[in-house]
Short mmCIF file of C-alpha atoms in Angstrom, two decimals:
data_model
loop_
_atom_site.label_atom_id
_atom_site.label_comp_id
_atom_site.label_asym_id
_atom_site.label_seq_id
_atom_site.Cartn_x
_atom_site.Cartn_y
_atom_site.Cartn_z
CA UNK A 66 5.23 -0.50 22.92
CA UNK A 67 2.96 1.40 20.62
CA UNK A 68 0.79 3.49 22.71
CA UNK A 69 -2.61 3.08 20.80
CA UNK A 70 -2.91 -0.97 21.37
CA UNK A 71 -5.59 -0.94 18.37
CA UNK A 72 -2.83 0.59 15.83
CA UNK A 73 -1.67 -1.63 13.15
CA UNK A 74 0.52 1.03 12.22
CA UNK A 75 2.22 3.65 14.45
CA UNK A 76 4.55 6.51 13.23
CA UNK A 77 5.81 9.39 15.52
CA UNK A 78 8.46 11.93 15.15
CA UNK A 79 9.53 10.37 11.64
CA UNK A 80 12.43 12.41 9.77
CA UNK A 81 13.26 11.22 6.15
CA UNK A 82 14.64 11.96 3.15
CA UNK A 83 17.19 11.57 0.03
CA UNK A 84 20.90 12.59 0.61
CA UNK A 85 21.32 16.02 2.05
CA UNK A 86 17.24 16.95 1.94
CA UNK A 87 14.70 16.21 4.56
CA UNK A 88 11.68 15.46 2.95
CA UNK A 89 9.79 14.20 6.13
CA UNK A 90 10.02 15.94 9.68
CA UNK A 91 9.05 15.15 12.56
CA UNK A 92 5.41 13.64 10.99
CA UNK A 93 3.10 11.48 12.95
CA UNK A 94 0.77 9.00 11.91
CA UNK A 95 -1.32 5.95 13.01
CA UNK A 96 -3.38 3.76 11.03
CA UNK A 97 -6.16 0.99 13.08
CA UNK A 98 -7.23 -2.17 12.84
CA UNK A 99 -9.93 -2.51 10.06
CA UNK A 100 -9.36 1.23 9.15
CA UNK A 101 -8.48 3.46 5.97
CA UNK A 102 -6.67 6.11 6.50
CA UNK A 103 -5.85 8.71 3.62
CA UNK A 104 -2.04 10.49 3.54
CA UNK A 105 -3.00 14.06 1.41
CA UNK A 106 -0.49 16.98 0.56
CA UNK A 107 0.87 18.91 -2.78
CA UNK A 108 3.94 17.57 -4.59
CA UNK A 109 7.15 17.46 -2.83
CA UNK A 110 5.16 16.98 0.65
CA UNK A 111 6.63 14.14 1.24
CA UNK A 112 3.79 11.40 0.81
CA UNK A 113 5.50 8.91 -0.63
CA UNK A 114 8.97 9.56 1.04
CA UNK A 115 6.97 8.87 4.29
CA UNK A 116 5.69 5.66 2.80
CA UNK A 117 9.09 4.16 1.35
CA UNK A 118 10.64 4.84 5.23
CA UNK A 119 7.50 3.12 7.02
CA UNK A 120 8.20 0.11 4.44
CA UNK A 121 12.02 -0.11 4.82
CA UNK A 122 12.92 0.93 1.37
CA UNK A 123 14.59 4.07 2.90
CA UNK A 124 16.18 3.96 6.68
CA UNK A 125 14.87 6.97 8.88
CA UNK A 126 16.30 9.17 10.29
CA UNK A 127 14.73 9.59 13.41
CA UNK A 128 11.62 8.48 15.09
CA UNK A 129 9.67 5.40 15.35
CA UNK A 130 7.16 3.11 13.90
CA UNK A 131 5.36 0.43 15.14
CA UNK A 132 3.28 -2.39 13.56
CA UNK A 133 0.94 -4.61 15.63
CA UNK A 134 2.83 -2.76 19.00
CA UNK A 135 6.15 -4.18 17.94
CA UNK A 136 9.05 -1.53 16.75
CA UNK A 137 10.06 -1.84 12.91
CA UNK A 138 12.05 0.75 12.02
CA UNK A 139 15.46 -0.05 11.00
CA UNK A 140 14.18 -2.97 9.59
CA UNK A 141 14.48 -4.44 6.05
CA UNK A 142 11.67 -4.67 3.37
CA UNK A 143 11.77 -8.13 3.36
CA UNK A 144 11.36 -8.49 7.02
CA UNK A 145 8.56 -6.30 7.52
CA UNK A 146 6.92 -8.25 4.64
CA UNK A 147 6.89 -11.25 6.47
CA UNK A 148 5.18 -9.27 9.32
CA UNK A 149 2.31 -8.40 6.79
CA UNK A 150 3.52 -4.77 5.89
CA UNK A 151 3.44 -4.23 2.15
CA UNK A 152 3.54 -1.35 -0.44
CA UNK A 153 2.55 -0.87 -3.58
CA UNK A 154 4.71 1.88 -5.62
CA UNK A 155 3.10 4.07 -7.90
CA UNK A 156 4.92 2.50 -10.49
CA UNK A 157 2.87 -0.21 -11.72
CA UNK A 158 5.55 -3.70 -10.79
CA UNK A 159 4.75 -5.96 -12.94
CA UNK A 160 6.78 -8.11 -14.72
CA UNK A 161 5.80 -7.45 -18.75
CA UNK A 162 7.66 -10.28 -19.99
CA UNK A 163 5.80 -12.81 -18.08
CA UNK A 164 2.59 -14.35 -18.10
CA UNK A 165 -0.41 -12.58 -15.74
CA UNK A 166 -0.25 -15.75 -14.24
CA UNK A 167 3.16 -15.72 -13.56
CA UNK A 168 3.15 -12.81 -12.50
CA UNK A 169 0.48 -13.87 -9.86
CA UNK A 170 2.43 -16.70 -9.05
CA UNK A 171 5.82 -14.87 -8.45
CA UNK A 172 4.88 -13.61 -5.38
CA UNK A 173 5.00 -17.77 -4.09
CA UNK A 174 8.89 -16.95 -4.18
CA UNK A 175 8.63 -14.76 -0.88
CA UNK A 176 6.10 -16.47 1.06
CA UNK A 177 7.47 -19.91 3.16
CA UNK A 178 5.66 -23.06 2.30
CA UNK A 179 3.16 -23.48 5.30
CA UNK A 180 1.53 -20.20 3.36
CA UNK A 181 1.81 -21.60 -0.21
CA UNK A 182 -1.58 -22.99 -0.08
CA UNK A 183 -3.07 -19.98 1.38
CA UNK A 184 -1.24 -17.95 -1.49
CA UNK A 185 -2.27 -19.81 -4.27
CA UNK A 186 -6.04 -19.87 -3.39
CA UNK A 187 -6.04 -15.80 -2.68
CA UNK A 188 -4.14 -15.85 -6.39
CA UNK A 189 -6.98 -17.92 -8.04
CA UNK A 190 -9.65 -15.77 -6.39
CA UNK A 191 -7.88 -12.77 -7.69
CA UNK A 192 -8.53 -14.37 -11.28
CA UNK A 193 -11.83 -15.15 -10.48
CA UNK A 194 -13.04 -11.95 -9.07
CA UNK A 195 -11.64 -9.98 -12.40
CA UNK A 196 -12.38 -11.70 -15.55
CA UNK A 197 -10.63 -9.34 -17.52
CA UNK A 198 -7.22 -10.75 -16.22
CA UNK A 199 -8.87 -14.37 -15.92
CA UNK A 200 -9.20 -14.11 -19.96
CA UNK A 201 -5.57 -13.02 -20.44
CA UNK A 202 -4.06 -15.57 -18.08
CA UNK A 203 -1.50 -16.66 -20.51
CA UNK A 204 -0.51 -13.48 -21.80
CA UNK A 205 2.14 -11.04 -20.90
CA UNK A 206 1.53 -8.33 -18.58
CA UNK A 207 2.57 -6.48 -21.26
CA UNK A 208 -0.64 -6.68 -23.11
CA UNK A 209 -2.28 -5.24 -20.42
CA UNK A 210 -3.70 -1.65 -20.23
CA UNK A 211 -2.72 0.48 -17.76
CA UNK A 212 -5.39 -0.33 -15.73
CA UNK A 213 -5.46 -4.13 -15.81
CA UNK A 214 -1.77 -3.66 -14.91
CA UNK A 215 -2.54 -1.84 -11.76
CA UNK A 216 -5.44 -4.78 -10.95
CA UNK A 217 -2.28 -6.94 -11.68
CA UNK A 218 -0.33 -4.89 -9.59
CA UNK A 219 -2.41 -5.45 -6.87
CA UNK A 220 -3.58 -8.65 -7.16
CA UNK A 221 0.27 -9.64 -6.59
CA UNK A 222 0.77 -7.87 -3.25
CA UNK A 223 -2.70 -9.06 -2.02
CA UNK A 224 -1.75 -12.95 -2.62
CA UNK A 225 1.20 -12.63 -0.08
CA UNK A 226 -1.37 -11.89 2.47
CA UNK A 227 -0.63 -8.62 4.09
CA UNK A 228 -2.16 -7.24 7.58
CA UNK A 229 -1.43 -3.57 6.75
CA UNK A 230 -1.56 -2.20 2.76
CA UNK A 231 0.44 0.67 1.61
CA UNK A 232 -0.81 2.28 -1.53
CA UNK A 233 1.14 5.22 -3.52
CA UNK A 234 -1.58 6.96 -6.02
CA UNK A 235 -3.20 3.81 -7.19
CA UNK A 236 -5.54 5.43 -9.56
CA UNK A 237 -2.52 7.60 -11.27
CA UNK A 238 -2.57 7.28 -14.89
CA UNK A 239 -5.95 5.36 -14.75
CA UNK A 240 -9.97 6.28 -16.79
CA UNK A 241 -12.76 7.77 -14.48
CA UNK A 242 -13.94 4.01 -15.07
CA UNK A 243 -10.81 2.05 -14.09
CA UNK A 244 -10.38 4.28 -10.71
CA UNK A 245 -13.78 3.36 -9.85
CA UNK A 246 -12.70 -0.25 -10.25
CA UNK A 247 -9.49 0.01 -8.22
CA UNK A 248 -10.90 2.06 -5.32
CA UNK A 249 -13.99 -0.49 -5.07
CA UNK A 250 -11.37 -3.20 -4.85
CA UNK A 251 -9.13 -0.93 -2.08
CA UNK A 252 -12.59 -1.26 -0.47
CA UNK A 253 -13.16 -4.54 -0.49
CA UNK A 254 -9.71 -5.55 0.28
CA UNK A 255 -10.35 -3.36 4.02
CA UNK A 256 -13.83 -4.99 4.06
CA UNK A 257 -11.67 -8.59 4.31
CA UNK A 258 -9.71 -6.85 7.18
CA UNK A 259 -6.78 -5.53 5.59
CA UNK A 260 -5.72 -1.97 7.28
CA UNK A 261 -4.76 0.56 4.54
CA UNK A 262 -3.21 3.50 4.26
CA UNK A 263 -3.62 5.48 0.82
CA UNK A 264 -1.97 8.37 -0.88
CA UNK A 265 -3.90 9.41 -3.23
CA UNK A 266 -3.96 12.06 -5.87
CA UNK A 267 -7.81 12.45 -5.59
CA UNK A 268 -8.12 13.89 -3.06
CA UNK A 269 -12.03 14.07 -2.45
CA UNK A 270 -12.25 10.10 -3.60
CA UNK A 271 -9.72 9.30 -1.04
CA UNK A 272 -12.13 11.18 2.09
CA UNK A 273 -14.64 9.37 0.67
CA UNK A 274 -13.31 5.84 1.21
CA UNK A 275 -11.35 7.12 4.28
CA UNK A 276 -11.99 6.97 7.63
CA UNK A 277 -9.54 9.66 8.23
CA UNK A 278 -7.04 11.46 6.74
CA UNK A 279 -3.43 13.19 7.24
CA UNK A 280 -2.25 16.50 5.31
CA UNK A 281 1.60 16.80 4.74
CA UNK A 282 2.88 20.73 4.10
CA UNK A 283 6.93 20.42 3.57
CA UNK A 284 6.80 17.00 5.36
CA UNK A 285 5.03 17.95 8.74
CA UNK A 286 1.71 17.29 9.79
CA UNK A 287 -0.38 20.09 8.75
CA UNK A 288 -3.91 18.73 9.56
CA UNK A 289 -5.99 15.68 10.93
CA UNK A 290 -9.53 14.87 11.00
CA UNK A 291 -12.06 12.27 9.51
CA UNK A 292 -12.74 12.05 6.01
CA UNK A 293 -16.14 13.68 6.29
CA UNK A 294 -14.38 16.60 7.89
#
């Protein structure tokens, strides 16, 4: 068992990496119900290593993680997104050859049909809430500025319903005007009771929404405190 019983998301002792290098040691991490927590270092820190192993894109190699008190690691992507643990890359995913509603509706593929409802309705909100995407429905992604792809982006892994949201530098790439957007939405989506964990480029923005935050120097922890601090 996870020993905080309010964690979502539990990581101790995590070691990762990419063939012979070690990009994450030893790091610890937890993330709460209802809570934002920011995940801050320099390049090559190992921010988004750490993410990809929490998700189950890359196996650890050693420690644990928890989600809702059960142990996950070892476990596939697809698995732990049927627990409700997603991530969304820093590359924008979106599929440019198909519709923004299609792209919406792909993510009906990976969710069984007692949720299908459920999926659909959080898809037509999406549309609703952001009537830039609303108006280009029927067009590819591909028409789509950077930004709107991100809002894409993100209105995909928020239809499958996840419990805990994993974001890799959402606002890379994006205006002053279309980060605002996308971190008012990252609060909103919290405010609906979805746990997050963000890295983030910007690092000030990121405290700001946080309610704590983690600092990665050469993978290990290097600090830990609230976002005010």
């Amino acid at each position: 068992m996870a020993a905080n019983g309010n964690a979502r998301l539990e990581i101790r002792g995590l070691d990762a990496g990419w063939g012979a290098t070690t990009l994450v040691r030893g790091a610890d991490l937890e993330v709460s119900a209802g809570e934002i927590v920011g995940l801050l270092g320099g390049n090559g820190s190992g921010k988004s290593t750490m993410l990809w192993a929490i998700a189950g894109l890359l196996r650890p190699r050693r420690g644990t993680i928890h989600l809702d008190g059960r142990r996950v690691d070892g476990l596939a992507a697809e698995r732990l997104a049927t627990l409700g643990l997603r991530l969304l890359p820093q590359t924008r995913r979106v599929f440019p050859s198909l519709t923004v509603r299609e792209n919406l509706e792909a993510v009906e593929l990976a969710v069984g049909r007692p949720d299908l409802e459920a999926t659909r309705a959080r898809r037509d909100a999406w549309l609703e809430r952001f009537p830039v995407l609303a108006n280009k429905a029927d067009l590819p992604a591909a028409t789509l500025s950077g930004g709107q792809q991100q809002l894409l982006a993100l209105g995909r892994v928020l239809s499958s319903g996840p419990g805990v949201l994993m974001l890799d530098e959402p606002s890379a790439g994006l205006s002053p005007m279309m980060q605002d957007d996308v971190f008012e939405r990252v609060a909103g989506i919290n405010a609906d009771g979805v746990s997050v964990l963000i890295v983030e480029q910007n690092a000030r923005r990121c405290l700001q929404l946080a309610a704590r935050g983690y600092v990665l120097d050469q993978g290990r922890n290097a600090y830990t405190g609230t976002g005010a601090e």
